[in-house]
Amino acid sequence: MTKKLKGLTFLVLMMLFVLVVTACSFGKSGKVEVGIVLPTKDEPRWVQDEQRFKDALKKSKYSTEILFSQGSSAKEKENVEALLNKGIKVLIITPHDGAAAASAVEAAKKEGVTVIAYDRLITDTDAVDYYVTFDSLAVGAAQAQYLVDNAKGSDVPLYLYAGAASDNNAFLFFEGAWKVLQPKIADGTFKIANSSEAEKLKDSVDLSREQLGKIIGQITTNWDANEAKNKAQTHLTAAGKELKGNVFILAPNDGTARSIADVFASDSAISSYFVTGQDAEKASIQYIIDGKQSMTVFKDVRTLVKDAMGMAVDILDGKTPDTTGSYDNGSIEVKAKQTNVIVVNKGNVKKELIDSEYYKADEFTGLK
Ligand code: GAL
């Protein structure tokens, strides 16, 4: 074989080798079947979901990728486009902003991708196929019922806080809470301490989206612990003696509950407080054990991940996923699967979170 032919053969073999390597590497890194987009890594809640997805995906035959939108709808859109470029067939997405996410999922829809809204609903678009969520109305109702069950006497100061108005769940949480609290405000048990909008509506149990929006606009924490802290400080500075002493606080989730509780605990005119929460974050479970937070609403994220991935696999297997109801997102009835929630306080931390292996006992101190 001539030297020239040897050189040519070597060249052809090299090119073949490079082609195979790139094809393999493209297969491995390029192609993704299920894309998962979560709102932010800055809140413990979504880091919980990321871990539970990773646990569940170990067993999946389909390739997946998880991306975070860091509290930005623009970043969220970029994430969706990046996943579309990788050829996803199913998009599982928790919107940063329920309405602003419409354009991202419409882009996915155009590519024939099936869209599953995860935990938070995407509103005012028909580009959502399925929705997996917890019973958000029940979350608010459970938080409010905890306050009602522990309140004694009349004119008991009630401080109200809510989630981000860009999050459809914040409306459901507050609506669920208001339905339970309003009768106890109207009968004089509670005295609203920090919201003139809520005060104006205290005789109405059924509030429109617009009325809910007015109250939420005034007491929102934007799901941000610092904003919650600043608001609590402003409210306590403005509050007279009659709005202190033994008080009751509706805090929308654990991250905001801890920062609000710290502010109230540092006010010498506050003799005691009851404060609600949500998400069973580890730090708040420790607060509950230490008596610094009263309760949280446990949402077993393992179930939500199982439902979302179960739907994705059904879709990729060409089957129609099971659903248990639907949600009106302002444009269509979105087929949905909803999971119940569990109230956790000092008395049942072990039963609900340790015995269920959601957390390990040695992750806490003082657990009895
Ligand atoms: C909600 C979610 C809550 C929560 C909050 C803050 O939509 O349902 O679990 O923690 O967002 O991210």
CSV table of C-alpha atoms and ligand atoms in Angstrom, one decimal:
chain,number,residue,atom,x,y,z
A,1,MET,CA,0.0,0.0,0.0
A,2,THR,CA,1.6,3.3,-1.2
A,3,LYS,CA,2.6,5.9,1.4
A,4,LYS,CA,-0.1,8.3,-0.2
A,5,LEU,CA,-2.8,5.7,0.2
A,6,LYS,CA,-1.7,5.0,3.8
A,7,GLY,CA,-2.0,8.7,4.6
A,8,LEU,CA,-5.4,8.9,2.9
A,9,THR,CA,-6.7,5.8,4.8
A,10,PHE,CA,-5.5,7.3,8.1
A,11,LEU,CA,-7.3,10.6,7.3
A,12,VAL,CA,-10.6,8.8,6.5
A,13,LEU,CA,-10.3,6.8,9.6
A,14,MET,CA,-9.6,9.9,11.7
A,15,MET,CA,-12.6,11.7,10.2
A,16,LEU,CA,-14.8,8.7,10.9
A,17,PHE,CA,-13.6,8.6,14.5
A,18,VAL,CA,-14.3,12.3,15.0
A,19,LEU,CA,-17.8,11.9,13.5
A,20,VAL,CA,-18.6,9.0,15.8
A,21,VAL,CA,-17.3,10.9,18.9
A,22,THR,CA,-19.3,14.0,18.2
A,23,ALA,CA,-22.4,12.0,17.4
A,24,CYS,CA,-22.1,10.2,20.7
A,25,SER,CA,-21.4,13.3,22.6
A,26,PHE,CA,-24.2,15.2,20.8
A,27,GLY,CA,-26.6,12.3,21.7
A,28,LYS,CA,-25.4,12.5,25.4
A,29,SER,CA,-25.4,16.2,26.0
A,30,GLY,CA,-27.6,17.6,23.1
A,31,LYS,CA,-30.8,15.6,23.1
A,32,VAL,CA,-33.3,16.1,26.0
A,33,GLU,CA,-36.8,14.6,26.1
A,34,VAL,CA,-38.2,16.2,29.3
A,35,GLY,CA,-37.3,19.8,30.1
A,36,ILE,CA,-37.9,21.1,33.7
A,37,VAL,CA,-37.9,24.8,34.5
A,38,LEU,CA,-38.1,26.0,38.2
A,39,PRO,CA,-38.5,29.6,39.3
A,40,THR,CA,-35.4,30.2,41.5
A,41,LYS,CA,-32.6,28.6,43.5
A,42,ASP,CA,-32.8,31.4,46.0
A,43,GLU,CA,-35.8,29.9,47.8
A,44,PRO,CA,-35.4,26.6,49.7
A,45,ARG,CA,-38.7,25.4,48.4
A,46,TRP,CA,-37.5,25.0,44.8
A,47,VAL,CA,-34.2,23.5,45.8
A,48,GLN,CA,-36.3,20.8,47.6
A,49,ASP,CA,-38.1,20.1,44.2
A,50,GLU,CA,-34.8,20.0,42.3
A,51,GLN,CA,-33.5,17.3,44.7
A,52,ARG,CA,-36.7,15.3,44.6
A,53,PHE,CA,-36.7,15.5,40.8
A,54,LYS,CA,-33.1,14.2,40.7
A,55,ASP,CA,-34.0,11.3,43.0
A,56,ALA,CA,-37.0,10.4,40.7
A,57,LEU,CA,-35.1,10.8,37.5
A,58,LYS,CA,-32.5,8.3,38.4
A,59,LYS,CA,-35.0,5.6,37.5
A,60,SER,CA,-36.3,7.4,34.3
A,61,LYS,CA,-35.6,5.9,30.9
A,62,TYR,CA,-36.0,9.4,29.4
A,63,SER,CA,-33.3,12.1,29.4
A,64,THR,CA,-34.1,15.2,31.3
A,65,GLU,CA,-32.6,18.6,32.2
A,66,ILE,CA,-33.5,21.0,35.1
A,67,LEU,CA,-33.0,24.8,34.6
A,68,PHE,CA,-33.7,27.7,37.0
A,69,SER,CA,-35.1,31.1,36.0
A,70,GLN,CA,-33.6,33.0,39.0
A,71,GLY,CA,-36.7,35.1,39.5
A,72,SER,CA,-36.7,36.5,35.9
A,73,SER,CA,-39.4,35.9,33.2
A,74,ALA,CA,-36.7,36.8,30.5
A,75,LYS,CA,-34.4,34.1,31.9
A,76,GLU,CA,-37.3,31.7,32.0
A,77,LYS,CA,-38.0,32.3,28.3
A,78,GLU,CA,-34.3,31.7,27.5
A,79,ASN,CA,-34.4,28.5,29.5
A,80,VAL,CA,-37.5,27.2,27.5
A,81,GLU,CA,-35.8,28.1,24.2
A,82,ALA,CA,-32.6,26.3,25.2
A,83,LEU,CA,-34.6,23.2,26.0
A,84,LEU,CA,-36.6,23.5,22.7
A,85,ASN,CA,-33.3,23.6,20.9
A,86,LYS,CA,-32.4,20.3,22.6
A,87,GLY,CA,-35.5,18.7,21.2
A,88,ILE,CA,-37.7,18.3,24.3
A,89,LYS,CA,-41.1,16.7,23.8
A,90,VAL,CA,-42.4,17.6,27.3
A,91,LEU,CA,-41.9,20.8,29.3
A,92,ILE,CA,-42.6,20.8,33.0
A,93,ILE,CA,-42.5,24.4,34.2
A,94,THR,CA,-43.2,26.5,37.4
A,95,PRO,CA,-43.7,30.0,36.2
A,96,HIS,CA,-41.9,32.9,37.9
A,97,ASP,CA,-44.9,35.1,36.8
A,98,GLY,CA,-48.0,33.1,35.8
A,99,ALA,CA,-49.1,35.6,33.1
A,100,ALA,CA,-45.7,36.5,31.7
A,101,ALA,CA,-44.9,32.8,31.2
A,102,ALA,CA,-47.6,32.5,28.5
A,103,SER,CA,-45.2,33.6,25.7
A,104,ALA,CA,-42.6,30.9,26.7
A,105,VAL,CA,-45.1,28.1,26.7
A,106,GLU,CA,-46.7,29.3,23.4
A,107,ALA,CA,-43.3,29.0,21.8
A,108,ALA,CA,-43.1,25.4,23.1
A,109,LYS,CA,-46.6,24.7,21.9
A,110,LYS,CA,-45.7,25.9,18.4
A,111,GLU,CA,-43.0,23.1,18.4
A,112,GLY,CA,-45.6,20.5,19.3
A,113,VAL,CA,-44.3,20.2,22.9
A,114,THR,CA,-46.7,19.1,25.7
A,115,VAL,CA,-46.7,21.7,28.5
A,116,ILE,CA,-47.3,20.6,32.2
A,117,ALA,CA,-47.6,23.5,34.7
A,118,TYR,CA,-45.9,22.5,38.0
A,119,ASP,CA,-47.3,23.8,41.3
A,120,ARG,CA,-48.1,27.3,39.9
A,121,LEU,CA,-50.7,27.8,37.1
A,122,ILE,CA,-49.8,29.6,33.9
A,123,THR,CA,-52.6,32.0,33.1
A,124,ASP,CA,-54.4,33.6,30.2
A,125,THR,CA,-53.1,31.2,27.5
A,126,ASP,CA,-54.3,28.0,25.9
A,127,ALA,CA,-50.7,26.7,25.6
A,128,VAL,CA,-50.9,24.7,28.8
A,129,ASP,CA,-52.0,21.0,28.5
A,130,TYR,CA,-51.8,19.8,32.1
A,131,TYR,CA,-51.3,21.1,35.7
A,132,VAL,CA,-50.0,19.3,38.7
A,133,THR,CA,-50.5,21.1,42.0
A,134,PHE,CA,-51.3,21.0,45.7
A,135,ASP,CA,-54.7,22.1,47.0
A,136,SER,CA,-53.7,25.8,47.4
A,137,LEU,CA,-57.1,26.9,48.8
A,138,ALA,CA,-56.7,24.3,51.5
A,139,VAL,CA,-53.2,25.7,52.3
A,140,GLY,CA,-54.7,29.1,53.2
A,141,ALA,CA,-57.7,27.6,54.9
A,142,ALA,CA,-55.4,25.5,57.1
A,143,GLN,CA,-53.2,28.4,58.1
A,144,ALA,CA,-56.3,30.5,59.0
A,145,GLN,CA,-57.9,27.7,60.9
A,146,TYR,CA,-54.8,27.3,63.0
A,147,LEU,CA,-55.1,31.0,64.0
A,148,VAL,CA,-58.8,30.8,64.7
A,149,ASP,CA,-58.4,27.6,66.8
A,150,ASN,CA,-55.9,29.4,69.0
A,151,ALA,CA,-57.5,32.8,69.4
A,152,LYS,CA,-59.3,33.7,72.6
A,153,GLY,CA,-61.4,36.8,73.5
A,154,SER,CA,-62.1,39.7,71.1
A,155,ASP,CA,-60.1,42.4,69.3
A,156,VAL,CA,-57.2,40.1,69.0
A,157,PRO,CA,-54.6,41.8,66.7
A,158,LEU,CA,-54.3,40.1,63.3
A,159,TYR,CA,-51.4,40.8,61.0
A,160,LEU,CA,-51.9,39.7,57.4
A,161,TYR,CA,-49.1,38.9,54.9
A,162,ALA,CA,-49.4,37.4,51.4
A,163,GLY,CA,-47.2,36.0,48.5
A,164,ALA,CA,-46.3,37.6,45.2
A,165,ALA,CA,-49.2,39.0,43.1
A,166,SER,CA,-47.5,37.5,40.0
A,167,ASP,CA,-48.1,34.1,41.5
A,168,ASN,CA,-51.6,32.7,40.9
A,169,ASN,CA,-51.1,30.5,44.1
A,170,ALA,CA,-50.8,33.7,46.2
A,171,PHE,CA,-54.5,34.5,45.3
A,172,LEU,CA,-55.6,30.9,46.2
A,173,PHE,CA,-53.7,30.9,49.5
A,174,PHE,CA,-55.2,34.2,50.6
A,175,GLU,CA,-58.7,33.4,49.3
A,176,GLY,CA,-58.6,30.1,51.3
A,177,ALA,CA,-57.4,32.0,54.4
A,178,TRP,CA,-59.9,34.9,54.1
A,179,LYS,CA,-62.9,32.5,53.9
A,180,VAL,CA,-62.0,31.2,57.3
A,181,LEU,CA,-60.8,34.5,58.9
A,182,GLN,CA,-63.5,36.8,57.6
A,183,PRO,CA,-66.3,35.5,59.9
A,184,LYS,CA,-63.9,35.8,62.9
A,185,ILE,CA,-63.1,39.4,61.9
A,186,ALA,CA,-66.8,40.2,61.4
A,187,ASP,CA,-67.7,38.8,64.8
A,188,GLY,CA,-65.0,40.9,66.5
A,189,THR,CA,-62.6,38.1,67.5
A,190,PHE,CA,-59.9,39.5,65.3
A,191,LYS,CA,-59.0,43.1,64.6
A,192,ILE,CA,-57.0,43.7,61.4
A,193,ALA,CA,-53.8,45.4,62.4
A,194,ASN,CA,-52.0,46.2,59.1
A,195,SER,CA,-54.3,46.5,56.1
A,196,SER,CA,-56.8,49.2,55.3
A,197,GLU,CA,-57.9,47.4,52.2
A,198,ALA,CA,-58.8,44.2,54.2
A,199,GLU,CA,-60.5,46.4,56.8
A,200,LYS,CA,-62.7,47.9,54.0
A,201,LEU,CA,-63.7,44.4,52.9
A,202,LYS,CA,-64.2,42.9,56.3
A,203,ASP,CA,-67.9,42.3,55.8
A,204,SER,CA,-67.5,40.3,52.6
A,205,VAL,CA,-66.5,36.6,52.7
A,206,ASP,CA,-66.5,36.1,48.9
A,207,LEU,CA,-63.9,38.5,47.3
A,208,SER,CA,-63.4,39.0,43.6
A,209,ARG,CA,-60.0,38.6,42.0
A,210,GLU,CA,-59.7,42.4,41.9
A,211,GLN,CA,-60.6,42.8,45.6
A,212,LEU,CA,-58.1,40.0,46.5
A,213,GLY,CA,-55.5,41.9,44.4
A,214,LYS,CA,-56.1,45.1,46.3
A,215,ILE,CA,-55.4,43.5,49.6
A,216,ILE,CA,-52.5,41.4,48.3
A,217,GLY,CA,-51.0,44.5,46.8
A,218,GLN,CA,-50.9,46.1,50.2
A,219,ILE,CA,-49.6,43.1,52.2
A,220,THR,CA,-47.4,41.2,49.7
A,221,THR,CA,-44.0,39.9,50.6
A,222,ASN,CA,-43.2,39.0,47.0
A,223,TRP,CA,-42.1,35.7,48.5
A,224,ASP,CA,-39.0,37.6,49.6
A,225,ALA,CA,-37.8,37.2,53.3
A,226,ASN,CA,-36.2,40.7,53.3
A,227,GLU,CA,-39.3,42.4,52.0
A,228,ALA,CA,-41.3,40.5,54.6
A,229,LYS,CA,-39.0,41.7,57.3
A,230,ASN,CA,-39.2,45.3,56.2
A,231,LYS,CA,-43.0,45.2,56.0
A,232,ALA,CA,-43.3,43.7,59.5
A,233,GLN,CA,-41.0,46.4,60.9
A,234,THR,CA,-43.0,49.1,59.3
A,235,HIS,CA,-46.3,47.6,60.6
A,236,LEU,CA,-45.0,47.3,64.1
A,237,THR,CA,-43.6,50.8,64.1
A,238,ALA,CA,-47.0,52.1,63.0
A,239,ALA,CA,-49.0,49.9,65.5
A,240,GLY,CA,-50.3,51.3,68.8
A,241,LYS,CA,-50.3,49.5,72.1
A,242,GLU,CA,-53.7,48.0,71.5
A,243,LEU,CA,-52.3,46.2,68.4
A,244,LYS,CA,-49.5,44.5,70.4
A,245,GLY,CA,-49.4,42.1,73.3
A,246,ASN,CA,-50.6,38.6,72.2
A,247,VAL,CA,-50.9,38.8,68.4
A,248,PHE,CA,-51.7,36.5,65.4
A,249,ILE,CA,-49.9,36.5,62.1
A,250,LEU,CA,-50.9,35.0,58.8
A,251,ALA,CA,-47.5,34.4,57.0
A,252,PRO,CA,-47.8,32.9,53.5
A,253,ASN,CA,-44.8,30.5,53.6
A,254,ASP,CA,-41.8,29.5,55.7
A,255,GLY,CA,-39.2,31.7,54.3
A,256,THR,CA,-41.3,34.8,55.0
A,257,ALA,CA,-42.6,33.4,58.3
A,258,ARG,CA,-39.2,33.1,59.9
A,259,SER,CA,-38.2,36.7,59.1
A,260,ILE,CA,-41.6,38.1,60.2
A,261,ALA,CA,-41.4,36.0,63.5
A,262,ASP,CA,-37.9,37.4,64.2
A,263,VAL,CA,-39.2,41.0,63.9
A,264,PHE,CA,-42.2,40.3,66.2
A,265,ALA,CA,-40.0,38.4,68.7
A,266,SER,CA,-37.6,41.4,68.9
A,267,ASP,CA,-40.5,43.9,69.8
A,268,SER,CA,-40.7,44.1,73.6
A,269,ALA,CA,-44.4,45.1,73.4
A,270,ILE,CA,-45.2,41.8,71.8
A,271,SER,CA,-45.8,39.3,74.7
A,272,SER,CA,-46.6,36.3,72.4
A,273,TYR,CA,-47.4,35.6,68.8
A,274,PHE,CA,-48.9,32.8,66.6
A,275,VAL,CA,-47.4,32.7,63.1
A,276,THR,CA,-48.3,30.4,60.2
A,277,GLY,CA,-46.1,29.0,57.4
A,278,GLN,CA,-45.9,26.7,54.4
A,279,ASP,CA,-43.5,24.2,52.7
A,280,ALA,CA,-42.0,22.5,55.8
A,281,GLU,CA,-38.6,24.0,55.1
A,282,LYS,CA,-35.9,22.5,57.3
A,283,ALA,CA,-35.1,25.8,59.0
A,284,SER,CA,-38.8,26.3,59.8
A,285,ILE,CA,-39.2,22.8,61.3
A,286,GLN,CA,-36.3,23.7,63.6
A,287,TYR,CA,-38.2,27.0,64.4
A,288,ILE,CA,-41.3,25.0,65.2
A,289,ILE,CA,-39.4,22.6,67.5
A,290,ASP,CA,-37.9,25.7,69.2
A,291,GLY,CA,-41.3,27.4,69.5
A,292,LYS,CA,-40.4,30.3,67.3
A,293,GLN,CA,-42.9,29.4,64.5
A,294,SER,CA,-46.3,27.8,65.3
A,295,MET,CA,-47.1,25.7,62.3
A,296,THR,CA,-46.4,25.0,58.6
A,297,VAL,CA,-48.3,23.4,55.8
A,298,PHE,CA,-46.4,20.3,54.6
A,299,LYS,CA,-46.7,19.8,50.8
A,300,ASP,CA,-45.0,16.4,50.0
A,301,VAL,CA,-43.0,17.4,47.0
A,302,ARG,CA,-42.2,13.7,46.3
A,303,THR,CA,-45.9,13.3,45.2
A,304,LEU,CA,-45.8,16.3,42.9
A,305,VAL,CA,-42.6,15.1,41.3
A,306,LYS,CA,-44.1,11.6,40.9
A,307,ASP,CA,-47.3,13.1,39.3
A,308,ALA,CA,-45.4,15.4,36.9
A,309,MET,CA,-42.9,12.7,35.8
A,310,GLY,CA,-45.7,10.1,35.6
A,311,MET,CA,-47.5,12.4,33.2
A,312,ALA,CA,-44.4,13.1,31.2
A,313,VAL,CA,-43.7,9.4,30.8
A,314,ASP,CA,-47.3,8.7,29.8
A,315,ILE,CA,-47.1,11.4,27.1
A,316,LEU,CA,-43.8,10.1,25.8
A,317,ASP,CA,-45.2,6.5,25.8
A,318,GLY,CA,-48.2,7.9,23.7
A,319,LYS,CA,-50.7,7.5,26.5
A,320,THR,CA,-53.1,10.1,27.9
A,321,PRO,CA,-52.2,11.0,31.5
A,322,ASP,CA,-54.8,10.6,34.3
A,323,THR,CA,-56.2,13.8,35.8
A,324,THR,CA,-58.6,14.4,38.7
A,325,GLY,CA,-60.1,17.8,37.8
A,326,SER,CA,-59.4,21.1,36.1
A,327,TYR,CA,-58.5,24.7,36.7
A,328,ASP,CA,-59.8,27.7,34.8
A,329,ASN,CA,-56.7,29.7,33.8
A,330,GLY,CA,-58.6,32.6,32.4
A,331,SER,CA,-58.4,31.1,28.9
A,332,ILE,CA,-59.1,27.4,29.1
A,333,GLU,CA,-60.0,24.6,31.6
A,334,VAL,CA,-56.6,23.1,32.2
A,335,LYS,CA,-56.8,19.3,33.1
A,336,ALA,CA,-55.2,18.9,36.5
A,337,LYS,CA,-54.0,16.5,39.2
A,338,GLN,CA,-54.2,17.9,42.8
A,339,THR,CA,-52.6,16.6,46.0
A,340,ASN,CA,-53.7,17.2,49.6
A,341,VAL,CA,-51.7,19.1,52.2
A,342,ILE,CA,-50.8,18.3,55.8
A,343,VAL,CA,-50.7,20.6,58.8
A,344,VAL,CA,-47.5,20.2,60.9
A,345,ASN,CA,-46.9,21.7,64.3
A,346,LYS,CA,-44.7,20.8,67.2
A,347,GLY,CA,-46.9,17.8,68.1
A,348,ASN,CA,-46.6,15.9,64.8
A,349,VAL,CA,-43.2,16.8,63.3
A,350,LYS,CA,-41.9,13.3,63.9
A,351,LYS,CA,-45.0,11.5,62.5
A,352,GLU,CA,-45.4,13.6,59.3
A,353,LEU,CA,-41.8,14.4,58.4
A,354,ILE,CA,-39.4,11.8,60.1
A,355,ASP,CA,-41.5,8.6,60.0
A,356,SER,CA,-42.4,9.5,56.4
A,357,GLU,CA,-38.7,9.8,55.7
A,358,TYR,CA,-39.1,13.2,54.3
A,359,TYR,CA,-36.3,14.4,56.6
A,360,LYS,CA,-34.0,12.6,59.0
A,361,ALA,CA,-34.2,13.1,62.8
A,362,ASP,CA,-30.5,14.0,63.1
A,363,GLU,CA,-31.1,17.0,60.8
A,364,PHE,CA,-32.8,18.7,63.9
A,365,THR,CA,-32.1,19.4,67.5
A,366,GLY,CA,-34.5,19.1,70.4
A,367,LEU,CA,-36.8,16.7,68.4
A,368,LYS,CA,-38.9,14.6,70.9
B,1,GAL,C1,-45.7,29.2,45.7
B,1,GAL,C2,-45.5,27.8,46.2
B,1,GAL,C3,-45.1,27.8,47.6
B,1,GAL,C4,-44.0,28.8,47.9
B,1,GAL,C5,-44.0,30.0,47.1
B,1,GAL,C6,-42.7,30.7,47.1
B,1,GAL,O1,-46.2,29.2,44.5
B,1,GAL,O2,-46.7,27.1,46.0
B,1,GAL,O3,-44.8,26.5,48.1
B,1,GAL,O4,-43.1,28.5,48.7
B,1,GAL,O5,-44.5,29.8,45.8
B,1,GAL,O6,-41.8,30.3,46.1
